[in-house]
Coordinates of C-alpha atoms in Angstrom, one line a residue:
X28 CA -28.0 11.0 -47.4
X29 CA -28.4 7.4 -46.4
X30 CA -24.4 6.3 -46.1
X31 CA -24.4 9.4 -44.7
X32 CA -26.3 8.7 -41.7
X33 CA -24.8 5.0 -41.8
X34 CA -21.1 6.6 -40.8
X35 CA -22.8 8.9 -38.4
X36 CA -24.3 5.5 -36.8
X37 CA -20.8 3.8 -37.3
X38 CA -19.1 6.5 -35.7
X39 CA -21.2 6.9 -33.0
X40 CA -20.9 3.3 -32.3
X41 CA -17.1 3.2 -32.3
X42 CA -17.0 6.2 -29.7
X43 CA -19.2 4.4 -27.8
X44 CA -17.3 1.2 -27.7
X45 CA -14.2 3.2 -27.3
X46 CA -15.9 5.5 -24.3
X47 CA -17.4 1.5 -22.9
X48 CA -13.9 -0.2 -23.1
X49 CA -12.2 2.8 -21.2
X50 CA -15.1 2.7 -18.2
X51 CA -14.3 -0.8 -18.2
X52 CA -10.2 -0.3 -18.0
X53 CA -11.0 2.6 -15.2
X54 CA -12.8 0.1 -13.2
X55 CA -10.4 -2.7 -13.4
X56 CA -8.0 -0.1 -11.9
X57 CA -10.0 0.6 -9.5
X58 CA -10.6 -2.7 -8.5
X59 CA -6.7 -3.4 -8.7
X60 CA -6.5 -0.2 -6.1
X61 CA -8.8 -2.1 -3.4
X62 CA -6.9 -5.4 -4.0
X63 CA -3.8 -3.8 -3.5
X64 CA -4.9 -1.6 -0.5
X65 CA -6.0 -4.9 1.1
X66 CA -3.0 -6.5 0.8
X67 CA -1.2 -3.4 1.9
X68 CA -3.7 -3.8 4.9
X69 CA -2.3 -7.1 5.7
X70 CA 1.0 -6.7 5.3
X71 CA 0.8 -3.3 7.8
X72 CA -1.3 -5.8 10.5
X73 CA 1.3 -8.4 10.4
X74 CA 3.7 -6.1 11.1
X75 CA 2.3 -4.5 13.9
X76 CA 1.1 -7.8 15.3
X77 CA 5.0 -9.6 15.2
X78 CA 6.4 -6.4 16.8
X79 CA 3.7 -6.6 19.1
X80 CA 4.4 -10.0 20.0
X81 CA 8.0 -9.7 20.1
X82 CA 7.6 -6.4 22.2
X83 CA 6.0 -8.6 25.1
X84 CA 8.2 -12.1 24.4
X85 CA 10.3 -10.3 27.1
X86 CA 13.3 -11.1 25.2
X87 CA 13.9 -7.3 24.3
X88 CA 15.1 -4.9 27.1
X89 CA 12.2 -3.3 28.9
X90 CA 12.6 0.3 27.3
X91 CA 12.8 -1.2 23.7
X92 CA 9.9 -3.5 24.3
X93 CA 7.6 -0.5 25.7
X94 CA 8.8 1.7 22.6
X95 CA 8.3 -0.8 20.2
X96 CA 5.0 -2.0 21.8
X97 CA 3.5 1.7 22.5
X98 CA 4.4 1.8 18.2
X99 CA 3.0 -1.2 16.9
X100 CA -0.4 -0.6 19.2
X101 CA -0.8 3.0 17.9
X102 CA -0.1 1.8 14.0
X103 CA -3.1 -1.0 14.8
X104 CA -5.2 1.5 16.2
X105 CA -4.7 4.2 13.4
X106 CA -7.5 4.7 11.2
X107 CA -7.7 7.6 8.6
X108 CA -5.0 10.0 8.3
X109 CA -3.3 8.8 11.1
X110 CA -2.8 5.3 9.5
X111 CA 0.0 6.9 7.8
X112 CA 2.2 9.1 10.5
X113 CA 1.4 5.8 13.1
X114 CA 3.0 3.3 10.7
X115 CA 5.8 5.7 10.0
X116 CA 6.3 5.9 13.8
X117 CA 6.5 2.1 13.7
X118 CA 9.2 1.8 11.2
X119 CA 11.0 4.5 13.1
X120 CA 10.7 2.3 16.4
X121 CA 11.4 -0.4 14.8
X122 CA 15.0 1.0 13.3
X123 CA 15.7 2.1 16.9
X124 CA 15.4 -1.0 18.4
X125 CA 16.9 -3.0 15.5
X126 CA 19.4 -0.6 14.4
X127 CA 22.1 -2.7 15.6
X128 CA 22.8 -6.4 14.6
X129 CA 23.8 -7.0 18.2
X130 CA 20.0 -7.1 18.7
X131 CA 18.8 -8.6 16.1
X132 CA 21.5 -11.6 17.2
X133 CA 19.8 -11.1 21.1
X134 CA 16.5 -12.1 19.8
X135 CA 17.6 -14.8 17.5
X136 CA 19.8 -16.3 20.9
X137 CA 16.4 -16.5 22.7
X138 CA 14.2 -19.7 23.1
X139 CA 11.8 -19.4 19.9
X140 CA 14.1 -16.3 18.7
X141 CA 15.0 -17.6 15.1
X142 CA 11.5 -17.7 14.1
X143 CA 10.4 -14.1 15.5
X144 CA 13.3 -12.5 14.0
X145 CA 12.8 -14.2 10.9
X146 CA 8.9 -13.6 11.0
X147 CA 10.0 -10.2 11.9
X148 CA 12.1 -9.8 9.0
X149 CA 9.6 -10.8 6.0
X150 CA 7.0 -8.4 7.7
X151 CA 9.3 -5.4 7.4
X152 CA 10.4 -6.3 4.0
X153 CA 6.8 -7.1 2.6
X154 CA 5.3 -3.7 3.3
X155 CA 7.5 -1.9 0.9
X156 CA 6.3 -4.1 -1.6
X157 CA 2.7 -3.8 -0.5
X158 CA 3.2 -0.3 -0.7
X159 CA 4.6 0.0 -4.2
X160 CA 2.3 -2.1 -5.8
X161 CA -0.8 0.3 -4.1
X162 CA 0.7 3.3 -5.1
X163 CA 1.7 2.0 -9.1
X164 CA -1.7 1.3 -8.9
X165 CA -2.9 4.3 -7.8
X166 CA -0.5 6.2 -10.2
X167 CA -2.2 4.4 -13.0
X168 CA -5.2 5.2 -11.9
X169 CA -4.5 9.0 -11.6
X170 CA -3.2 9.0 -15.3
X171 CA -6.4 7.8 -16.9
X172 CA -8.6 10.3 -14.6
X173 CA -7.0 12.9 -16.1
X174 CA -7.7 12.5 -19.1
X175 CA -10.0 15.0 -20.7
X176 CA -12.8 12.1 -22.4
X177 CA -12.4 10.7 -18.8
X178 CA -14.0 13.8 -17.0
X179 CA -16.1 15.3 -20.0
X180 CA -17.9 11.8 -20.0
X181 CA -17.7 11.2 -16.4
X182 CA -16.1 7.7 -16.8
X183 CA -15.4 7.0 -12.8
X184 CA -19.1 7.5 -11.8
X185 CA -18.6 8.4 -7.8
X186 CA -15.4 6.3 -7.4
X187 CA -13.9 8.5 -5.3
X188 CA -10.0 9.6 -6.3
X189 CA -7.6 7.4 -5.5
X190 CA -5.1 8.3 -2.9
X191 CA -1.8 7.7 -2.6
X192 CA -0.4 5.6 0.8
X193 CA 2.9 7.4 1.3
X194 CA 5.0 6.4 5.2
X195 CA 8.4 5.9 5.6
X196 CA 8.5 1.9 5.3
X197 CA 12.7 1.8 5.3
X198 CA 13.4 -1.7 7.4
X199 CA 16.1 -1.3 10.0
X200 CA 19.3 -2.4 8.2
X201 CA 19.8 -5.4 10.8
X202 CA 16.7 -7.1 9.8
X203 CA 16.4 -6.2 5.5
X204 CA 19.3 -8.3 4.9
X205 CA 18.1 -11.5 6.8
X206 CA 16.8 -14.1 4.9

């Protein structure tokens, strides 16, 4: 009866730890998630805020610079829902305006040009890699929440579920290869 009880206790116990060390991995991810999504944050903001500036550097043709500067406003205005279409619309504008090399080469030409384009290209090519990082994160995330001890023992509390950022992040093929 006693040793009995004893492996009840020590079973108990190890379920416990078990159930403990899994709350504890769901919340790292979860903290991992913000991390990313701030640094996702970032890299979105500094590349609406280059565009911006380069849209009124008055080195781009007036129609590009109001297309690229109506964008890259909208994108830092977006909150929500619309985070996602408005930075989508960016990329978009910025593979029309930079679609060629030609104007890539236009901005680099201008006084103070190398640096904006070069500025310009780490922005674009940081996001995707912002991106990623949120979303394996989020993936991760998702896998352990659906695990049955996970929602039987309610392991993430009121941590809401984590969403997935998805926008079209492609670079224009003009700037992705700069270094």
């Amino acid at each position: 009866m006693t040793a009995t009880l004893i492996w009840i206790v020590v079973g108990l116990v190890a379920i416990g730890l078990y159930l403990s060390w899994t709350a504890g991995r769901l919340d790292r991810l979860h903290t991992r998630i913000d991390a990313a999504r701030a640094a996702l944050d970032a890299q979105l903001l500094r590349r609406a805020s280059v565009a911006q500036e380069l849209a009124t550097s008055g080195v781009l043709d007036p129609a590009a610079s109001i297309v690229l500067y109506q964008a890259a406003h909208a994108a830092r205005q977006a909150e929500g829902e619309q985070r996602e279409v408005a930075e989508s619309e960016l990329s978009q504008a910025l593979r029309a305006v930079f679609g060629e090399p030609e104007q890539v080469d236009v901005v680099r030409q201008a006084p103070g040009g190398e640096d904006a384009a070069g500025e310009l290209a780490a922005a674009v090519r940081r996001v995707p890699m912002a991106r990623r990082f949120h979303n394996d994160a989020v993936r991760a995330a998702r896998a352990l929440r659906r695990h049955r001890k996970v929602r039987w023992f309610r392991l993430a509390g009121h941590a809401p579920f984590p969403l997935a950022f998805e926008m079209d992040d492609e670079p224009p093929v003009a700037l992705a290869d700069r270094p």
